[in-house]
Amino acid sequence: MSEAATRTESKLVLVTGATGYIGGRLAPRLLEAGYRVRVLVRSPEKLADVPWADQVEVVRGDLGDPASLATATAGVDLLYYLVHSMGAKGDFEATERTAARNVALAARVAGVKRIVYLGGLHPATGTLSKHLRSRREVGEVLLTSGVPTVALQAGVIIGSGSASFEMIRHLTEVLPYMPAPYWVRNHIQPIAVRDVLYYLLAAAGLPDDVNRTFDIGGPDVLRYGQMMNGYAVEAGLKQRPIASIPVFAPRLAAHWVNVVTPIPRRLAVPIIESLQYDCVALEHDIRDLIPDPEGGLSSYRDSVRLALGKERAGEVETSWQNSSVMDAPSDPLPSDPEWAGHTVYTDVKQRRTNAPVEELWRVIESIGGDNGWYSLPVAWAARGWMDKMVGGVGLRRGRRNQEHLQAGDALDFWRVEAIERGRLLRLRAEMKLPGLAWLELRSEPDGAGGSLYYQRAVFFPRGLGGRLYWLSILPFHGVIFTDMANRITATAARQAHVESVRSLSESPAAV
């Protein structure tokens, strides 16, 4: 074993935000580099299906809970701060400030030797958006913590599954002509996600006396309109005429983005507010300590090309969808005995199919996204548009992988709350609702070579509005959920028959 590998193997690294877009990609790369990795997450079940879950130590906790931070930072050499409250309700600046102070104190008490923080590029002077102001303040708290800190300040991150990339992609693909606010003419320095990860990893080896911010960005400085048309070229589309209009209304623009892209309005607002500034690197001092990656930093067009290639190959590691920003409940579905005393509405369907349970489960796990919901597509599309018009996520989020799901995945306007592969899929609603809703799909063997399909919709109404909502959609549920149960079992039976015929045709006896 090399001396460098021995040094990293002995170090314990704590990653906060491991269920997020960057943290979910950094953790396995730290393992590959030989570090011992611990992750602090609020919901460990979200990591149940990631391929590296059994290689890390998982601590359940929250940055707002000093006790869990004390446990998480014990014995840690290096801490990655990759948590942001972008899109959260309420005073997220106060929430982020408190979290940063809690982490700073816990790291200092535990004797952590280095903190690495990922913030955002911003102008040196002038008024900033709340989002950029908060990220700058978090960096300042960590830099004055008494623990040597590297605060990497990145611009728009381009990679498969990133919110910025999704916004560029959908705006470009949906709009053949775009009248846009003046911020499309502002300058931006995008950076490939692979280069962000390169800098994050390399920052772990910086000298102990380094305690400062570093601007990081790719080799191109572009206007937002140029980024959209750069995407168009790589995606094989015609370049889009873009007209700048002298208006900047972030919330109006965010609502428009919400309607024509999968990005929910609450997440679009901080992104668009940040675009009112020229966000370019003001210094390049990082090169004095960390050389460019082999082959150089990725250009914007190369970043787009790589992102599109990853998606076509089904290799999206993490997505902005992994992090919920909706008014969704954080608690799991209560068990049936706990419903006592609560108003609850249910819609239950049960069907039997000749398909083996494995085939039925394959259909269940592939539901949603491009595969659809097996009943009245027009009705599902209408519900998605209704949700979009009130600022919800709508149906266009789709799914990360067309065949497999894991806990925490976004699935159109649902989120995978629990999955017991081969048996149970529980989805929690993230559309705008006057209450809380879940949808459960189950598959079980029937003991005779076939399988049983169970489907249950559960709704906890909020006030009179919630009760009226359930009554108003009840007639539609009778059609949609019945059709859904029938089509899922019929599809499983049909696919099982096709597979049986194929197996017979390929058997030696048939030949």
Coordinates of C-alpha atoms in Angstrom, one line a residue:
M1 CA 0.0 0.0 0.0
S2 CA 1.3 3.5 -0.9
E3 CA 2.1 6.1 1.7
A4 CA -0.6 8.3 0.4
A5 CA -3.2 5.5 0.6
T6 CA -2.1 4.7 4.1
R7 CA -2.5 8.4 5.2
T8 CA -6.1 8.6 3.8
E9 CA -7.2 5.2 5.1
S10 CA -6.4 6.3 8.6
K11 CA -8.5 9.5 8.3
L12 CA -12.2 9.6 9.3
V13 CA -14.3 11.9 7.2
L14 CA -17.8 13.2 8.1
V15 CA -20.0 14.1 5.1
T16 CA -23.1 16.2 5.8
G17 CA -25.6 16.3 3.0
A18 CA -24.9 12.8 1.8
T19 CA -28.4 12.4 0.5
G20 CA -28.1 15.5 -1.6
Y21 CA -26.8 16.1 -5.1
I22 CA -23.1 16.7 -4.3
G23 CA -22.8 14.8 -1.1
G24 CA -24.3 11.7 -2.7
R25 CA -21.5 11.8 -5.3
L26 CA -18.7 12.7 -3.0
A27 CA -19.1 9.9 -0.5
P28 CA -18.3 7.1 -2.8
R29 CA -15.3 9.0 -4.2
L30 CA -14.0 9.5 -0.7
L31 CA -14.2 5.7 -0.2
E32 CA -12.4 5.1 -3.5
A33 CA -9.6 7.4 -2.3
G34 CA -9.2 5.3 0.8
Y35 CA -10.9 7.4 3.5
R36 CA -13.1 6.0 6.2
V37 CA -16.5 7.7 5.8
R38 CA -19.2 8.7 8.2
V39 CA -22.4 10.4 7.0
L40 CA -24.9 12.5 9.1
V41 CA -28.4 12.2 7.7
R42 CA -31.9 12.9 9.0
S43 CA -33.3 9.9 7.2
P44 CA -30.9 6.9 7.0
E45 CA -33.5 5.0 5.0
K46 CA -32.8 7.2 2.0
L47 CA -29.4 5.6 1.8
A48 CA -30.7 2.0 2.1
D49 CA -30.3 1.3 -1.7
V50 CA -27.2 3.3 -2.6
P51 CA -24.4 0.9 -3.6
W52 CA -22.0 2.3 -1.0
A53 CA -24.4 2.2 2.0
D54 CA -22.7 -0.7 3.7
Q55 CA -19.3 0.9 3.4
V56 CA -20.0 4.0 5.5
E57 CA -21.0 4.6 9.0
V58 CA -24.4 6.2 9.2
V59 CA -25.4 8.6 12.0
R60 CA -29.0 9.8 12.3
G61 CA -29.1 13.5 13.2
D62 CA -29.6 17.0 12.2
L63 CA -27.4 20.1 12.0
G64 CA -29.9 21.8 14.3
D65 CA -29.4 19.2 17.0
P66 CA -26.1 19.8 18.9
A67 CA -26.3 16.4 20.6
S68 CA -26.3 14.5 17.3
L69 CA -23.5 16.7 16.0
A70 CA -21.4 15.8 19.0
T71 CA -21.9 12.1 18.2
A72 CA -21.2 12.6 14.5
T73 CA -18.0 14.6 14.9
A74 CA -16.4 12.4 17.5
G75 CA -13.0 11.2 16.2
V76 CA -13.5 13.0 12.8
D77 CA -10.4 14.4 11.0
L78 CA -12.2 16.1 8.1
L79 CA -15.7 17.5 7.8
Y80 CA -17.5 18.3 4.6
Y81 CA -20.3 20.9 4.9
L82 CA -22.6 20.3 1.9
V83 CA -26.0 21.2 3.3
H84 CA -28.1 24.1 2.0
S85 CA -31.6 25.1 2.8
M86 CA -32.4 26.5 -0.7
G87 CA -36.1 26.4 -1.3
A88 CA -37.0 25.9 2.4
K89 CA -39.9 27.8 3.9
G90 CA -39.6 30.4 6.6
D91 CA -36.5 32.2 7.7
F92 CA -34.0 29.9 6.0
E93 CA -31.2 32.4 6.6
A94 CA -31.6 32.0 10.4
T95 CA -31.8 28.2 10.0
E96 CA -28.6 28.1 8.0
R97 CA -26.8 30.4 10.4
T98 CA -27.8 28.3 13.4
A99 CA -26.7 25.1 11.6
A100 CA -23.3 26.6 10.7
R101 CA -22.7 27.7 14.3
N102 CA -23.7 24.3 15.6
V103 CA -21.3 22.6 13.3
A104 CA -18.5 25.1 13.9
L105 CA -18.7 24.5 17.7
A106 CA -19.0 20.7 17.4
A107 CA -16.0 20.5 15.1
R108 CA -13.9 22.7 17.3
V109 CA -14.8 20.7 20.5
A110 CA -14.2 17.4 18.7
G111 CA -10.8 18.5 17.4
V112 CA -11.7 18.3 13.7
K113 CA -8.6 19.2 11.7
R114 CA -10.3 20.6 8.5
I115 CA -13.7 21.8 7.3
V116 CA -14.5 21.9 3.5
Y117 CA -17.5 24.0 2.6
L118 CA -19.1 24.4 -0.9
G119 CA -20.6 27.8 -1.3
G120 CA -21.5 30.0 -4.3
L121 CA -19.8 32.5 -6.5
H122 CA -21.0 36.1 -5.8
P123 CA -19.9 39.7 -6.5
A124 CA -17.4 41.2 -4.0
T125 CA -19.6 44.2 -3.3
G126 CA -23.3 45.2 -3.5
T127 CA -26.5 43.7 -2.3
L128 CA -26.9 40.0 -2.7
S129 CA -30.0 37.7 -2.9
K130 CA -31.0 36.0 0.3
H131 CA -29.7 32.7 -1.1
L132 CA -26.2 34.0 -1.9
R133 CA -26.1 36.1 1.2
S134 CA -26.8 33.1 3.3
R135 CA -24.2 30.9 1.6
R136 CA -21.6 33.7 2.1
E137 CA -22.6 34.0 5.8
V138 CA -22.3 30.2 6.4
G139 CA -18.8 30.4 4.9
E140 CA -17.9 33.2 7.2
V141 CA -19.1 31.3 10.3
L142 CA -17.0 28.3 9.4
L143 CA -13.9 30.3 8.5
T144 CA -14.0 31.9 12.0
S145 CA -14.7 28.6 13.8
G146 CA -11.2 28.0 14.9
V147 CA -11.0 25.0 12.6
P148 CA -9.0 25.5 9.4
T149 CA -11.7 25.8 6.7
V150 CA -11.6 25.9 2.9
A151 CA -14.7 27.5 1.4
L152 CA -15.0 26.7 -2.3
Q153 CA -17.2 29.1 -4.1
A154 CA -18.7 27.6 -7.3
G155 CA -21.0 29.0 -9.9
V156 CA -23.7 27.2 -11.9
I157 CA -22.9 23.5 -11.6
I158 CA -23.5 21.5 -14.8
G159 CA -24.1 17.8 -14.6
S160 CA -26.7 15.1 -15.1
G161 CA -29.4 15.7 -12.5
S162 CA -28.4 19.2 -11.3
A163 CA -31.2 21.7 -10.9
S164 CA -29.3 24.3 -13.0
F165 CA -28.8 21.9 -15.8
E166 CA -32.4 20.8 -15.7
M167 CA -33.6 24.4 -15.9
I168 CA -31.4 25.2 -18.9
R169 CA -32.4 22.0 -20.6
H170 CA -36.2 22.4 -20.2
L171 CA -36.3 26.2 -21.0
T172 CA -34.3 25.5 -24.2
E173 CA -36.3 22.4 -25.3
V174 CA -39.8 23.8 -24.5
L175 CA -39.4 27.4 -25.8
P176 CA -38.6 27.9 -29.5
Y177 CA -38.5 31.7 -28.7
M178 CA -37.9 33.2 -25.3
P179 CA -38.7 36.7 -24.2
A180 CA -36.6 36.8 -21.0
P181 CA -35.7 39.1 -18.2
Y182 CA -32.5 41.0 -18.5
W183 CA -30.5 38.5 -16.5
V184 CA -30.1 36.3 -19.6
R185 CA -27.4 38.8 -20.5
N186 CA -25.5 38.5 -17.2
H187 CA -22.2 36.7 -17.2
I188 CA -21.9 33.3 -15.5
Q189 CA -19.0 30.9 -15.1
P190 CA -20.4 27.4 -15.1
I191 CA -18.4 24.4 -13.8
A192 CA -18.8 20.7 -14.4
V193 CA -19.9 18.6 -11.5
R194 CA -16.9 16.3 -12.0
D195 CA -14.6 19.4 -11.5
V196 CA -16.4 20.4 -8.4
L197 CA -15.9 16.9 -7.0
Y198 CA -12.2 17.0 -8.0
Y199 CA -11.7 20.2 -6.0
L200 CA -13.6 18.9 -3.0
L201 CA -11.5 15.8 -2.8
A202 CA -8.2 17.7 -3.4
A203 CA -9.1 20.2 -0.7
A204 CA -8.8 17.5 1.9
G205 CA -5.0 17.5 1.4
L206 CA -4.4 21.3 1.7
P207 CA -1.9 22.5 4.3
D208 CA -3.2 23.0 7.8
D209 CA -2.6 26.7 7.7
V210 CA -5.0 27.3 4.8
N211 CA -8.1 29.1 6.0
R212 CA -9.9 31.1 3.3
T213 CA -12.3 31.2 0.4
F214 CA -11.4 30.1 -3.2
D215 CA -13.4 30.8 -6.3
I216 CA -13.8 27.9 -8.6
G217 CA -15.2 27.9 -12.1
G218 CA -14.8 26.3 -15.5
P219 CA -12.8 27.8 -18.4
D220 CA -15.9 29.5 -20.0
V221 CA -17.5 32.8 -19.0
L222 CA -20.9 33.0 -20.8
R223 CA -24.2 34.8 -20.8
Y224 CA -27.2 32.7 -19.6
G225 CA -28.6 33.0 -23.2
Q226 CA -25.4 31.6 -24.5
M227 CA -25.6 28.7 -22.1
M228 CA -29.1 27.9 -23.4
N229 CA -28.0 27.9 -27.0
G230 CA -24.9 25.9 -26.1
Y231 CA -27.2 23.3 -24.7
A232 CA -29.3 23.4 -27.9
V233 CA -26.3 22.7 -30.1
E234 CA -25.2 19.7 -28.0
A235 CA -28.8 18.4 -27.9
G236 CA -29.2 18.6 -31.7
L237 CA -31.7 21.5 -31.5
K238 CA -31.9 24.8 -33.4
Q239 CA -30.5 27.7 -31.5
R240 CA -33.2 29.8 -29.8
P241 CA -33.8 33.5 -30.4
I242 CA -33.7 35.2 -27.0
A243 CA -35.1 38.7 -26.4
S244 CA -34.0 40.5 -23.3
I245 CA -36.8 42.5 -21.7
P246 CA -36.0 45.3 -19.1
V247 CA -38.0 43.6 -16.3
F248 CA -36.8 41.6 -13.4
A249 CA -39.5 40.0 -11.2
P250 CA -37.9 36.9 -9.7
R251 CA -41.2 35.4 -8.4
L252 CA -43.0 35.9 -11.7
A253 CA -40.1 34.5 -13.6
A254 CA -39.9 31.6 -11.1
H255 CA -43.6 30.8 -11.7
W256 CA -42.9 30.7 -15.4
V257 CA -39.9 28.4 -14.9
N258 CA -42.1 26.2 -12.6
V259 CA -44.7 25.9 -15.4
V260 CA -42.4 25.0 -18.3
T261 CA -39.8 23.0 -16.4
P262 CA -39.8 20.3 -13.6
I263 CA -38.2 22.8 -11.2
P264 CA -40.7 23.7 -8.4
R265 CA -41.3 27.4 -7.8
R266 CA -39.8 27.4 -4.4
L267 CA -36.5 26.1 -5.8
A268 CA -36.6 28.3 -8.9
V269 CA -36.9 31.5 -6.9
P270 CA -33.4 31.4 -5.2
I271 CA -31.8 30.2 -8.5
I272 CA -33.3 33.1 -10.5
E273 CA -32.6 35.6 -7.8
S274 CA -29.0 34.7 -8.0
L275 CA -28.9 35.1 -11.8
Q276 CA -29.4 38.9 -11.4
Y277 CA -25.7 39.1 -10.7
D278 CA -22.6 38.5 -12.7
C279 CA -21.3 35.3 -11.0
V280 CA -17.7 34.8 -12.2
A281 CA -14.5 33.9 -10.4
L282 CA -12.8 37.0 -9.1
E283 CA -9.5 35.2 -8.4
H284 CA -7.9 31.9 -9.4
D285 CA -5.7 31.3 -6.4
I286 CA -6.8 27.7 -6.2
R287 CA -4.3 26.9 -8.9
D288 CA -1.4 27.7 -6.6
L289 CA -2.4 24.9 -4.3
I290 CA -4.5 22.5 -6.5
P291 CA -3.4 21.9 -10.1
D292 CA -6.0 21.6 -12.8
P293 CA -7.3 18.0 -13.2
E294 CA -5.6 15.8 -15.8
G295 CA -6.8 17.0 -19.2
G296 CA -7.9 20.4 -17.9
L297 CA -11.2 21.7 -16.6
S298 CA -14.2 20.7 -18.6
S299 CA -15.7 23.4 -21.0
Y300 CA -19.4 24.2 -20.7
R301 CA -20.2 22.3 -24.0
D302 CA -18.2 19.3 -22.8
S303 CA -20.1 19.4 -19.5
V304 CA -23.4 19.4 -21.3
R305 CA -22.3 16.6 -23.6
L306 CA -21.2 14.5 -20.7
A307 CA -24.4 15.1 -18.8
L308 CA -26.6 14.1 -21.7
G309 CA -24.5 11.0 -22.3
K310 CA -24.8 10.0 -18.6
E311 CA -28.6 10.4 -18.8
R312 CA -28.9 8.4 -22.1
A313 CA -26.9 5.6 -20.5
G314 CA -29.0 5.6 -17.3
E315 CA -26.0 6.6 -15.2
V316 CA -27.4 9.5 -13.2
E317 CA -25.8 9.1 -9.8
T318 CA -27.8 11.8 -7.9
S319 CA -30.4 14.4 -8.8
W320 CA -31.7 17.7 -7.4
Q321 CA -34.9 15.7 -7.0
N322 CA -33.3 13.7 -4.1
S323 CA -33.8 16.7 -1.8
S324 CA -37.4 17.5 -1.0
V325 CA -38.4 21.2 -1.0
M326 CA -42.1 20.7 -0.9
D327 CA -44.6 21.1 1.9
A328 CA -44.5 17.3 2.3
P329 CA -44.6 15.6 5.7
S330 CA -41.3 14.5 7.1
D331 CA -42.8 11.7 9.1
P332 CA -43.7 8.3 7.6
L333 CA -47.2 7.0 7.1
P334 CA -48.6 6.2 10.6
S335 CA -49.5 2.5 11.1
D336 CA -53.1 1.6 11.0
P337 CA -53.7 1.4 14.8
E338 CA -52.5 4.9 15.2
W339 CA -55.3 6.2 13.0
A340 CA -57.7 6.1 15.9
G341 CA -59.1 9.5 16.6
H342 CA -58.0 10.9 13.2
T343 CA -60.1 11.5 10.1
V344 CA -58.7 9.3 7.3
Y345 CA -60.0 8.4 3.9
T346 CA -58.8 5.3 2.0
D347 CA -59.3 3.8 -1.4
V348 CA -58.4 0.1 -1.5
K349 CA -58.1 -2.2 -4.5
Q350 CA -57.1 -5.9 -4.7
R351 CA -56.6 -8.0 -7.7
R352 CA -55.2 -11.4 -8.5
T353 CA -53.0 -12.2 -11.6
N354 CA -51.5 -15.3 -13.1
A355 CA -48.2 -13.5 -13.3
P356 CA -45.5 -14.6 -10.9
V357 CA -44.8 -12.1 -8.1
E358 CA -41.5 -11.2 -9.6
E359 CA -43.2 -10.0 -12.8
L360 CA -45.9 -8.1 -10.9
W361 CA -43.2 -6.3 -8.9
R362 CA -41.3 -5.4 -12.0
V363 CA -44.3 -3.5 -13.3
I364 CA -44.9 -1.9 -9.9
E365 CA -41.3 -0.6 -9.6
S366 CA -41.3 0.8 -13.1
I367 CA -44.4 2.9 -12.6
G368 CA -44.4 6.7 -13.3
G369 CA -42.2 8.9 -15.4
D370 CA -42.1 7.9 -19.1
N371 CA -43.8 4.6 -18.2
G372 CA -47.0 6.3 -17.0
W373 CA -49.5 5.4 -14.3
Y374 CA -51.5 2.8 -16.2
S375 CA -54.8 4.8 -16.1
L376 CA -56.3 7.7 -18.0
P377 CA -53.1 9.6 -18.9
V378 CA -55.1 12.7 -19.6
A379 CA -56.4 12.8 -16.0
W380 CA -52.9 12.4 -14.6
A381 CA -51.6 15.1 -16.9
A382 CA -54.4 17.4 -15.9
R383 CA -53.7 16.9 -12.2
G384 CA -50.0 17.6 -12.9
W385 CA -50.8 20.9 -14.6
M386 CA -53.2 21.9 -11.8
D387 CA -50.3 21.3 -9.3
K388 CA -47.9 23.3 -11.5
M389 CA -50.3 26.3 -11.7
V390 CA -50.3 26.6 -7.9
G391 CA -46.5 26.2 -7.6
G392 CA -46.2 22.5 -7.1
V393 CA -43.8 20.0 -8.7
G394 CA -46.3 18.6 -11.3
L395 CA -45.7 15.3 -13.2
R396 CA -42.6 16.5 -15.2
R397 CA -40.0 15.6 -12.5
G398 CA -40.3 12.0 -13.8
R399 CA -37.9 9.5 -12.2
R400 CA -34.2 9.1 -11.9
N401 CA -34.1 5.5 -13.3
Q402 CA -36.8 4.0 -15.6
E403 CA -36.6 0.6 -14.0
H404 CA -35.4 0.8 -10.4
L405 CA -36.4 3.0 -7.4
Q406 CA -34.9 3.6 -4.1
A407 CA -36.0 5.3 -0.9
G408 CA -36.0 9.1 -1.2
D409 CA -36.3 9.1 -5.0
A410 CA -38.7 11.6 -6.6
L411 CA -41.4 10.0 -8.8
D412 CA -43.4 12.6 -10.6
F413 CA -45.4 14.4 -7.8
W414 CA -44.7 11.6 -5.4
R415 CA -41.6 10.6 -3.4
V416 CA -40.6 7.1 -2.5
E417 CA -41.0 6.9 1.2
A418 CA -40.4 3.2 1.6
I419 CA -39.5 0.3 -0.6
E420 CA -39.3 -3.4 0.3
R421 CA -38.0 -4.7 -3.0
G422 CA -40.3 -7.4 -4.3
R423 CA -43.1 -6.6 -1.9
L424 CA -43.9 -3.0 -1.1
L425 CA -43.7 0.5 -2.7
R426 CA -45.0 3.4 -0.6
L427 CA -45.2 6.8 -2.2
R428 CA -45.8 10.1 -0.3
A429 CA -47.6 12.9 -2.1
E430 CA -45.6 16.1 -2.8
M431 CA -48.3 17.8 -4.9
K432 CA -50.1 20.8 -3.3
L433 CA -52.9 19.2 -1.2
P434 CA -55.2 20.3 1.7
G435 CA -53.8 17.3 3.7
L436 CA -51.4 14.5 3.6
A437 CA -51.5 11.6 1.1
W438 CA -49.8 8.3 0.4
L439 CA -50.2 5.6 -2.2
E440 CA -49.1 2.0 -1.4
L441 CA -48.6 -0.7 -4.0
R442 CA -47.9 -4.3 -2.8
S443 CA -47.2 -7.6 -4.4
E444 CA -47.5 -11.0 -2.7
P445 CA -47.5 -14.6 -4.0
D446 CA -50.9 -16.3 -4.0
G447 CA -49.6 -19.8 -3.3
A448 CA -50.6 -21.1 -6.7
G449 CA -47.9 -19.7 -8.9
G450 CA -49.6 -16.3 -9.4
S451 CA -49.7 -13.2 -7.3
L452 CA -51.9 -10.8 -5.4
Y453 CA -51.9 -7.1 -6.0
Y454 CA -52.9 -4.6 -3.3
Q455 CA -53.3 -0.9 -3.8
R456 CA -54.2 1.6 -1.2
A457 CA -54.5 5.4 -1.3
V458 CA -54.6 7.1 2.1
F459 CA -55.5 10.7 2.7
F460 CA -55.4 12.7 6.0
P461 CA -57.5 15.8 5.3
R462 CA -56.6 19.2 6.7
G463 CA -59.8 21.0 7.9
L464 CA -63.0 21.4 6.0
G465 CA -61.1 22.1 2.8
G466 CA -59.4 18.7 3.0
R467 CA -62.7 16.9 3.4
L468 CA -64.3 18.7 0.5
Y469 CA -61.3 18.0 -1.6
W470 CA -61.6 14.2 -1.0
L471 CA -65.3 14.3 -1.8
S472 CA -64.8 16.2 -5.0
I473 CA -62.3 13.8 -6.4
L474 CA -64.0 10.6 -5.1
P475 CA -65.8 10.0 -8.5
F476 CA -62.5 10.3 -10.4
H477 CA -60.7 8.0 -7.9
G478 CA -63.3 5.3 -8.6
V479 CA -62.4 5.3 -12.3
I480 CA -58.6 6.1 -12.1
F481 CA -57.6 3.7 -9.2
T482 CA -59.8 0.9 -10.5
D483 CA -58.3 1.2 -14.0
M484 CA -54.8 1.5 -12.5
A485 CA -55.2 -1.8 -10.6
N486 CA -56.7 -3.6 -13.6
R487 CA -54.0 -2.4 -16.0
I488 CA -51.1 -3.1 -13.7
T489 CA -52.1 -6.7 -13.2
A490 CA -53.0 -7.1 -16.9
T491 CA -49.6 -5.7 -17.9
A492 CA -47.8 -8.1 -15.5
A493 CA -49.8 -11.1 -16.9
R494 CA -49.0 -10.0 -20.5
Q495 CA -45.3 -9.6 -19.8
A496 CA -45.2 -12.9 -18.0
H497 CA -46.8 -14.6 -21.0
V498 CA -44.3 -13.0 -23.4
E499 CA -41.4 -14.1 -21.2
S500 CA -42.8 -17.6 -21.1
V501 CA -43.1 -17.8 -24.9
R502 CA -39.5 -16.5 -25.3
S503 CA -38.1 -19.0 -22.8
L504 CA -39.9 -21.9 -24.6
S505 CA -38.6 -20.7 -28.0
E506 CA -35.0 -20.6 -26.7
S507 CA -35.1 -24.0 -24.9
P508 CA -33.1 -26.9 -26.4
A509 CA -36.3 -28.9 -26.9
A510 CA -37.7 -26.1 -29.1
V511 CA -34.6 -25.9 -31.1

